[in-house]
Coordinates of C-alpha atoms and ligand atoms in Angstrom, one line a residue:
M1 CA -8.5 -6.0 9.5
M2 CA -4.8 -6.0 8.6
G3 CA -3.8 -6.4 12.2
I4 CA -5.7 -9.7 12.5
D5 CA -4.3 -10.8 9.1
H6 CA -0.7 -10.1 10.1
I7 CA -1.2 -11.8 13.6
K8 CA -2.1 -15.0 11.8
R9 CA 0.7 -14.6 9.3
I10 CA 3.4 -14.0 12.0
A11 CA 2.1 -16.8 14.2
R12 CA 1.6 -19.4 11.5
R13 CA 3.6 -18.7 8.4
V14 CA 6.6 -16.4 9.0
N15 CA 9.9 -17.8 10.3
G16 CA 12.2 -16.0 12.7
A17 CA 9.8 -13.9 14.7
T18 CA 7.8 -14.4 17.8
L19 CA 4.7 -12.4 18.5
V20 CA 4.8 -11.5 22.2
A21 CA 2.5 -8.5 22.5
V22 CA -0.6 -7.0 20.8
V23 CA -1.5 -3.4 21.4
E24 CA -5.3 -3.0 21.1
P25 CA -7.5 -0.9 23.4
D26 CA -10.7 -2.3 22.0
E27 CA -11.7 -5.4 24.1
D28 CA -13.6 -7.3 21.5
R29 CA -10.7 -7.0 19.1
S30 CA -8.0 -7.9 21.6
K31 CA -10.0 -11.0 22.5
I32 CA -9.8 -12.1 18.8
A33 CA -6.0 -11.5 19.0
A34 CA -5.8 -13.6 22.2
S35 CA -7.8 -16.4 20.7
L36 CA -5.4 -16.6 17.8
V37 CA -2.2 -16.6 19.9
P38 CA -3.1 -17.5 23.5
A39 CA 0.4 -16.7 24.8
V40 CA 0.3 -13.1 23.6
R41 CA 0.1 -10.2 26.2
I42 CA -2.3 -7.4 25.4
Y43 CA -1.7 -3.7 26.1
D44 CA -3.7 -0.6 25.6
R45 CA -0.8 1.6 24.6
L46 CA 2.4 0.9 22.7
E47 CA 4.4 2.8 25.3
D48 CA 3.3 0.3 27.9
A49 CA 4.3 -2.6 25.7
I50 CA 7.7 -1.0 25.1
E51 CA 8.3 -0.6 28.8
A52 CA 7.2 -4.1 29.8
E53 CA 8.6 -6.2 27.0
E54 CA 11.9 -6.7 25.3
L55 CA 10.8 -5.9 21.8
D56 CA 12.9 -5.9 18.7
A57 CA 10.3 -4.8 16.2
V58 CA 6.7 -3.6 15.8
L59 CA 4.2 -4.0 13.0
V60 CA 1.9 -1.0 12.8
A61 CA -1.7 -1.7 11.5
T62 CA -3.7 1.1 13.0
P63 CA -5.8 3.3 10.6
A64 CA -3.5 5.8 8.8
P65 CA -4.5 8.9 10.9
F66 CA -3.0 7.2 14.0
H67 CA 0.4 6.2 12.4
E68 CA 2.4 9.2 13.5
A69 CA 1.3 8.8 17.2
V70 CA 2.5 5.2 17.1
L71 CA 5.6 5.5 14.9
I72 CA 7.2 8.2 17.0
P73 CA 7.4 6.2 20.3
A74 CA 8.5 3.1 18.3
I75 CA 11.3 5.0 16.6
E76 CA 12.3 6.7 19.8
A77 CA 12.7 3.2 21.4
G78 CA 14.9 2.2 18.4
L79 CA 12.5 -0.5 17.2
A80 CA 12.4 -1.8 13.6
V81 CA 9.0 -1.0 12.1
L82 CA 6.8 -2.4 9.4
C83 CA 4.1 0.2 8.9
E84 CA 1.0 -0.6 6.9
K85 CA 0.5 1.8 4.0
P86 CA 0.2 4.8 3.8
L87 CA 3.1 6.0 6.0
A88 CA 0.7 8.9 6.9
P89 CA -2.2 10.7 5.2
T90 CA -0.3 14.0 4.7
P91 CA 3.3 15.1 3.8
E92 CA 3.5 17.1 7.0
E93 CA 3.0 14.0 9.2
S94 CA 5.4 12.0 7.0
L95 CA 8.1 14.6 7.3
R96 CA 7.9 14.5 11.1
I97 CA 8.1 10.7 11.0
I98 CA 11.2 10.7 8.8
A99 CA 12.8 13.5 10.9
A100 CA 12.5 11.3 14.0
E101 CA 13.9 8.3 12.1
Q102 CA 16.9 10.3 11.0
R103 CA 18.0 10.6 14.6
L104 CA 18.8 6.9 14.4
G105 CA 21.9 5.7 12.7
R106 CA 20.1 4.0 9.7
P107 CA 16.5 3.6 8.4
H108 CA 14.3 1.6 10.7
I109 CA 10.9 1.9 8.9
Q110 CA 9.6 -0.3 6.1
V111 CA 6.2 0.8 4.6
G112 CA 3.7 -1.9 3.7
F113 CA 3.3 -1.3 0.0
M114 CA 2.8 -5.0 -0.6
R115 CA 2.5 -4.8 -4.4
R116 CA 6.3 -4.5 -4.5
F117 CA 6.4 -8.1 -3.2
D118 CA 3.7 -9.4 -5.7
K119 CA 5.3 -11.9 -8.2
E120 CA 3.5 -10.4 -11.2
H121 CA 4.4 -6.8 -10.3
M122 CA 8.0 -7.8 -9.8
E123 CA 8.1 -9.5 -13.2
L124 CA 6.5 -6.5 -14.9
R125 CA 9.1 -4.2 -13.3
E126 CA 11.9 -6.4 -14.6
L127 CA 10.3 -6.5 -18.1
I128 CA 10.1 -2.7 -18.2
A129 CA 13.7 -2.2 -17.0
S130 CA 15.0 -4.8 -19.5
E131 CA 13.4 -3.0 -22.5
R132 CA 12.9 -6.4 -24.2
L133 CA 9.6 -5.0 -25.7
G134 CA 11.2 -1.6 -26.3
R135 CA 10.6 1.4 -24.2
L136 CA 7.6 1.6 -21.9
L137 CA 5.1 4.2 -23.2
A138 CA 2.0 4.1 -20.9
L139 CA 0.2 2.1 -18.2
H140 CA -3.5 1.4 -17.8
C141 CA -4.3 0.6 -14.2
I142 CA -7.5 -0.9 -12.8
H143 CA -8.1 -0.7 -9.0
R144 CA -11.5 -2.0 -8.1
N145 CA -12.9 -2.8 -4.6
P146 CA -16.2 -4.6 -4.1
S147 CA -17.5 -1.9 -1.8
A148 CA -16.1 1.1 0.1
P149 CA -16.1 1.0 4.0
P150 CA -18.9 3.1 5.4
G151 CA -18.1 6.8 5.5
F152 CA -15.3 6.5 2.9
T153 CA -14.4 10.0 1.6
N154 CA -12.8 11.4 -1.6
D155 CA -9.5 12.2 0.1
R156 CA -9.3 8.6 1.5
V157 CA -9.9 7.3 -2.1
I158 CA -6.5 9.0 -2.7
F159 CA -4.4 8.5 0.4
D160 CA -5.8 5.0 1.3
S161 CA -6.5 3.4 -2.1
V162 CA -4.8 5.2 -5.0
V163 CA -1.7 5.6 -2.8
H164 CA -0.8 2.1 -4.0
E165 CA -0.5 3.3 -7.6
L166 CA 1.2 6.5 -6.3
D167 CA 3.9 4.1 -5.0
S168 CA 3.8 1.3 -7.6
V169 CA 3.7 3.4 -10.8
P170 CA 7.0 5.2 -10.1
W171 CA 8.5 2.0 -8.8
L172 CA 7.5 0.1 -12.0
V173 CA 8.5 2.8 -14.3
G174 CA 11.7 3.8 -12.5
D175 CA 10.8 7.5 -12.6
P176 CA 9.3 9.9 -10.1
I177 CA 5.8 11.3 -10.5
A178 CA 5.7 14.8 -12.1
S179 CA 2.0 15.6 -12.1
I180 CA -1.5 14.3 -11.4
E181 CA -4.9 15.1 -13.0
I182 CA -8.3 13.8 -11.9
R183 CA -11.5 13.5 -13.9
Y184 CA -14.8 12.1 -12.9
P185 CA -16.9 9.8 -15.2
R186 CA -20.6 9.5 -14.6
R187 CA -21.1 8.9 -10.9
N188 CA -22.2 5.5 -9.5
G189 CA -25.5 6.3 -7.8
L190 CA -24.9 3.3 -5.5
A191 CA -22.0 5.1 -3.8
E192 CA -22.6 7.0 -0.5
P193 CA -23.5 10.7 -1.3
Q194 CA -20.1 12.1 -0.1
L195 CA -18.2 10.0 -2.6
N196 CA -17.4 10.5 -6.2
D197 CA -17.0 7.0 -7.5
P198 CA -15.4 6.0 -9.8
Q199 CA -12.5 8.4 -10.5
F200 CA -10.0 8.5 -13.3
I201 CA -6.5 9.5 -12.2
L202 CA -3.9 10.5 -14.8
I203 CA -0.3 10.2 -13.5
E204 CA 2.6 11.6 -15.5
T205 CA 6.2 10.6 -14.6
S206 CA 9.2 12.8 -15.2
S207 CA 10.1 11.0 -18.4
G208 CA 6.6 11.4 -19.9
V209 CA 5.1 7.9 -19.2
L210 CA 1.4 8.3 -18.6
A211 CA -0.5 6.0 -16.3
D212 CA -4.3 6.2 -16.1
V213 CA -5.9 4.6 -13.1
E214 CA -9.6 3.7 -12.8
I215 CA -10.3 3.7 -9.0
N216 CA -13.6 2.2 -8.4
V217 CA -14.4 1.4 -4.8
N218 CA -17.9 0.2 -5.3
A219 CA -17.4 -2.2 -8.2
G220 CA -19.8 -4.6 -6.6
F221 CA -18.5 -7.9 -7.8
G222 CA -15.0 -8.4 -6.5
Y223 CA -11.5 -7.1 -6.0
Q224 CA -9.3 -6.4 -9.0
V225 CA -5.9 -4.8 -9.4
R226 CA -4.6 -5.0 -12.9
V227 CA -2.0 -3.2 -15.0
E228 CA -1.6 -3.2 -18.7
A229 CA 1.7 -1.9 -19.9
V230 CA 2.1 -0.5 -23.4
F231 CA 5.6 -0.8 -24.9
E232 CA 7.0 0.2 -28.3
R233 CA 6.8 -3.4 -29.5
G234 CA 4.0 -5.0 -27.5
I235 CA 1.9 -5.1 -24.4
A236 CA 2.0 -7.0 -21.1
E237 CA -0.8 -7.4 -18.6
I238 CA -0.8 -8.5 -15.0
G239 CA -3.7 -9.2 -12.5
R240 CA -6.1 -11.3 -14.6
P241 CA -8.7 -13.3 -12.6
F242 CA -7.4 -16.3 -10.8
G243 CA -8.8 -19.7 -10.0
I244 CA -10.4 -22.5 -11.8
A245 CA -12.5 -21.8 -14.9
K246 CA -15.9 -23.6 -14.7
W247 CA -19.0 -24.2 -16.7
V248 CA -21.9 -23.4 -14.4
D249 CA -25.4 -24.0 -15.7
G250 CA -24.2 -23.5 -19.3
T251 CA -22.1 -20.4 -18.4
Y252 CA -18.3 -20.1 -18.4
V253 CA -17.2 -18.8 -15.0
L254 CA -13.9 -17.4 -13.9
S255 CA -13.7 -16.7 -10.1
E256 CA -12.6 -13.3 -8.8
H257 CA -10.9 -12.3 -5.6
D258 CA -13.2 -10.9 -3.1
G259 CA -10.7 -8.7 -1.3
F260 CA -7.0 -7.6 -1.1
E261 CA -6.3 -10.2 1.6
S262 CA -6.7 -13.0 -0.9
R263 CA -5.5 -11.2 -4.0
F264 CA -2.2 -10.2 -2.3
A265 CA -2.0 -13.1 0.2
S266 CA 1.4 -14.3 -1.0
A267 CA 2.7 -10.8 -1.5
Y268 CA 1.9 -10.1 2.2
D269 CA 3.6 -13.3 3.3
T270 CA 6.8 -12.4 1.3
E271 CA 6.7 -8.8 2.5
V272 CA 6.5 -9.8 6.2
Q273 CA 9.1 -12.6 5.8
R274 CA 11.6 -10.4 4.1
W275 CA 11.0 -7.7 6.7
V276 CA 11.7 -10.2 9.5
D277 CA 14.8 -11.5 7.7
A278 CA 16.1 -7.9 7.2
V279 CA 15.4 -6.9 10.8
R280 CA 17.4 -9.9 12.0
A281 CA 20.2 -8.7 9.7
G282 CA 20.0 -5.1 11.0
R283 CA 18.4 -3.6 7.9
I284 CA 15.0 -2.9 6.3
D285 CA 13.8 -4.4 2.9
G286 CA 11.4 -2.9 0.4
P287 CA 9.9 0.5 0.5
S288 CA 11.4 2.9 3.0
S289 CA 9.7 5.8 4.9
W290 CA 11.2 8.0 2.2
D291 CA 9.1 6.1 -0.4
G292 CA 6.2 6.6 2.0
Y293 CA 6.9 10.3 2.2
L294 CA 7.0 10.5 -1.7
A295 CA 3.6 8.7 -1.9
S296 CA 2.1 11.1 0.6
V297 CA 3.3 14.1 -1.4
A298 CA 1.8 12.6 -4.5
A299 CA -1.4 11.9 -2.6
A300 CA -1.6 15.5 -1.4
A301 CA -1.3 16.6 -5.0
G302 CA -4.1 14.1 -5.9
V303 CA -6.4 15.5 -3.2
E304 CA -5.7 19.0 -4.7
A305 CA -6.3 17.6 -8.2
Q306 CA -9.8 16.4 -7.2
R307 CA -10.7 20.1 -6.8
T308 CA -8.7 21.5 -9.7
D309 CA -9.3 21.6 -13.5
G310 CA -6.1 20.3 -15.1
R311 CA -2.8 19.0 -13.8
V312 CA -1.3 19.5 -10.4
D313 CA 2.5 19.3 -10.1
V314 CA 4.1 17.0 -7.6
R315 CA 7.1 18.6 -5.7
H316 CA 9.0 17.0 -2.9
E317 CA 11.9 17.8 -0.6
P318 CA 15.4 16.8 -1.7
R319 CA 16.2 13.2 -0.7
P320 CA 18.5 12.9 2.3
T321 CA 21.6 10.7 1.8
F322 CA 20.4 8.8 4.9
Y323 CA 18.0 6.9 2.6
D324 CA 20.7 5.9 0.1
R325 CA 21.1 2.1 -0.2
Ligands
LIG401 C1 -7.2 -0.7 1.4 O1 -6.8 0.0 2.6 C2 -6.0 -1.3 0.8 O2 -4.9 -1.1 1.1 C3 -6.4 -2.0 -0.5 O3 -5.3 -2.6 -1.1 C4 -7.0 -1.1 -1.4 O4 -7.4 -1.8 -2.6 C5 -8.2 -0.4 -0.8 O5 -8.8 0.5 -1.7 C6 -7.9 0.3 0.5 O6 -9.0 0.9 1.1

């Protein structure tokens, strides 16, 4: 899904990059890619594209369990990478990826945590850092999807969905995550049997800010990502419904987003444009693979917290100076 979305973005809206190759072994999907950009050449394996083309950069949009297998050859070829979130489902895979990257002279991987490029998220972060409303005390986060993909599992709820908050909460607060606790409200009987939905995640940062997250992947009606920030002298809220307010048959209607592609459309555009600009300048912009590793450590603690009563501490390796900016 994100591959097609990014193909359109690079071909139609982003300046400074030319899409020359798409790696897609599935014929039906590669036909969609070719219909969008007729000049593009299709490959089954990234290694073949690397050998045949003069690539500068690669955007990775495979499902997360395949990221490591694609990132390693990309990094070994010295390519700049924008890797869709998460960097990898587990800290072990993330550590192998960052070890490969550190053999290059500087960071080459940007991770696709697009919320960092969402205007409202950026404004909220600035408000928190400014302390104009006093110190930040707590965050209430809402993360609702209309429906989960078939076969969605409890661990994917954490490493595919909540991983956004596991990156955005420490980024907004300016503090690393110290611990995670998970509780389950009454279960939505419409969810597939393997899934506990919704879930309440309690994230504590090292300075004691608490963030509660309602993750609800079968909300039914639309896509919502909201944050309410509680300060000493006020509150701030981002992610309210968008669009025109209408009276329909005597009812006042506010339209909702139906998916992340529309809710974060301009954040994705900004993210990819800034990545392309940075690659042309020999840098990366936005979240690095180190940030991706930190989110995967927090996600592993989250998966453990799903099976544990009480808090699970989040512990990570010391940060290599390689990732200093
Ligand atoms: C999906 O992969 C995303 O990244 C969306 O932003 C998130 O809301 C959804 O839960 C994930 O499955």
